[in-house]
Each structure stands twice: as C-alpha cells, then as structure tokens.
Coordinates of C-alpha atoms in Angstrom, one line a residue:
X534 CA 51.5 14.5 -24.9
X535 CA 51.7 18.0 -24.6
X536 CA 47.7 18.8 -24.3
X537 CA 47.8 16.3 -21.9
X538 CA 50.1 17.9 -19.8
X539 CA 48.4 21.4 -20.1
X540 CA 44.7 19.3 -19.2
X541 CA 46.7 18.4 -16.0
X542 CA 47.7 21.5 -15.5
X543 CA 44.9 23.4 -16.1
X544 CA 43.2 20.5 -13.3
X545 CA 45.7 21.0 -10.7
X546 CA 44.7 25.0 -10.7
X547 CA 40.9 24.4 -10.6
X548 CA 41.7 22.9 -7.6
X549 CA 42.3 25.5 -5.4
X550 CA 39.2 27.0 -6.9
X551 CA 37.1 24.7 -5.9
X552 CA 38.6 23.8 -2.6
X553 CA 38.1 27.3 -1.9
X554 CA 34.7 27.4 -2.7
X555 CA 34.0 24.5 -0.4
X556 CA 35.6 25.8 2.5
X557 CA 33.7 29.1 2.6
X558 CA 30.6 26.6 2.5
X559 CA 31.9 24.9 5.3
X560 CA 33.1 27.9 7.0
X561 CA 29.3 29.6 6.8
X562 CA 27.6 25.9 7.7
X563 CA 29.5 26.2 10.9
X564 CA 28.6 30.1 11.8
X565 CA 24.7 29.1 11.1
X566 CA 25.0 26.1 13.0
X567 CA 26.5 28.4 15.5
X568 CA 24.1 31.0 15.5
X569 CA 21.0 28.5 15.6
X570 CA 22.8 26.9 18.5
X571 CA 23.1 30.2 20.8
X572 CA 19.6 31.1 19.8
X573 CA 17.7 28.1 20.6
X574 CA 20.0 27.2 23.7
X575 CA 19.8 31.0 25.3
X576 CA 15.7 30.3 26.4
X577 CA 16.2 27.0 28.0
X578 CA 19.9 28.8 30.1
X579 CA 17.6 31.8 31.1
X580 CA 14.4 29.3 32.0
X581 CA 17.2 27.6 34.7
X582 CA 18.4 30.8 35.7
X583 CA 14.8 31.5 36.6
X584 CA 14.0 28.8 38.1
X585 CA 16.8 28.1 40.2
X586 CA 16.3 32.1 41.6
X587 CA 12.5 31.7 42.2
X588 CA 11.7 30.4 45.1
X589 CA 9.2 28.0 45.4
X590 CA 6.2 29.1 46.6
X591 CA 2.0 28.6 46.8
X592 CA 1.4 30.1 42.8
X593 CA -1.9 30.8 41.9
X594 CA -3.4 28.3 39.0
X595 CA -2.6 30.7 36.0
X596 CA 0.8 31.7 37.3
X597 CA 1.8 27.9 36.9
X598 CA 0.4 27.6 34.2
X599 CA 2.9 30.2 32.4
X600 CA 5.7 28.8 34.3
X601 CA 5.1 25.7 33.0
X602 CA 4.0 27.3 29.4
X603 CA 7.7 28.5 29.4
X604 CA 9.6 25.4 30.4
X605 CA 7.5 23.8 27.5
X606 CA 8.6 26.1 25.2
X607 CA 12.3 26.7 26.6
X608 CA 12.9 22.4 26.2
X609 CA 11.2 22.6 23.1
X610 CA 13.6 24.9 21.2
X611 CA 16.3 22.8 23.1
X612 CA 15.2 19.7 21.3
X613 CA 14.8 21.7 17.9
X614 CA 18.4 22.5 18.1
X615 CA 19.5 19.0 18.1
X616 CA 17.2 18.4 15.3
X617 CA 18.4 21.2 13.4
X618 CA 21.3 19.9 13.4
X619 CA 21.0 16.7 12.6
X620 CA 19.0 17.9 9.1
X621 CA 21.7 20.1 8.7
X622 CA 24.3 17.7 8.6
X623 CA 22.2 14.9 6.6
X624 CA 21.6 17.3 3.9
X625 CA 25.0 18.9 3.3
X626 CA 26.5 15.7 4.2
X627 CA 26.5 13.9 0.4
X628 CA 28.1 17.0 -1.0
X629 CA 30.8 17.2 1.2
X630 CA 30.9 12.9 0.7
X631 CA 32.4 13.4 -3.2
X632 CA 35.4 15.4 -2.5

C-alpha cells in the first residue's frame, strides 16, 4: 500500500517535468512557424508594394520578363509557407495527440 502510494507520487511529480518539456516544444514550434511565416510572406508584401507604386508603362521584353520572374517567385514562397505549415503541423501533430 505504501509503494503504491510513493509510485503515485513519484507520477504526479514527473508530470510537471514532462508538461514542461512539451510546452517549450510547443513554445519553439510556434516561434519557427513564426519566423518561416514573416520570411516567406515579406517577398510577396514588398512585390505589392512594387507593383502598386510602378506605374504601368510600355516595358521593354526583358524588363517584363523580371517583373514577372519576381511575381513568380514572390507567390511561390507564399504558397510554400502554407505548405510549410501544414508539414509542420502533420508531423508534430501525433506527438502532441498522446498527451
């Protein structure tokens, strides 16, 4: 009776431990998720800017041609961010499941 009661003990204790230790995970999931966010949403923010304050004239061939290299790449990183986050999630999704 009395080394089950110390077991329980001991259990309750670990708890906190391990709580702990999954928050911080949490805690640094969230910051990279934030980070990826501002660094693959910043290109597509400054390709609007840029476009909205260019005014729209005659470009030469090659000239459009890195305008629209840019808006390529700026709405590609846009759509990696949502899949980023979505493998994010999936993957660190089961762990956070057992609690």
């Amino acid at each position: 009776m009395l080394a089950y009661r110390n077991v329980r003990r001991i259990v309750r204790r670990q708890i906190p431990i391990i709580r702990r230790r999954l928050d911080r995970q949490i805690t640094a999931m969230v910051l990279l998720r934030i980070v990826v966010f501002i660094c693959l949403t910043v290109p597509s923010i400054i390709y609007h800017i840029y476009a909205i304050n260019t005014p729209v004239l005659r470009n030469t061939s090659a000239q459009y041609a890195i305008v629209r290299l840019l808006q390529i790449i700026a709405f590609s990183l846009l759509n990696l961010n949502h899949m980023s986050s979505f493998y994010v999630f999936i993957m660190s999704s089961s762990r956070f499941r057992h609690q």
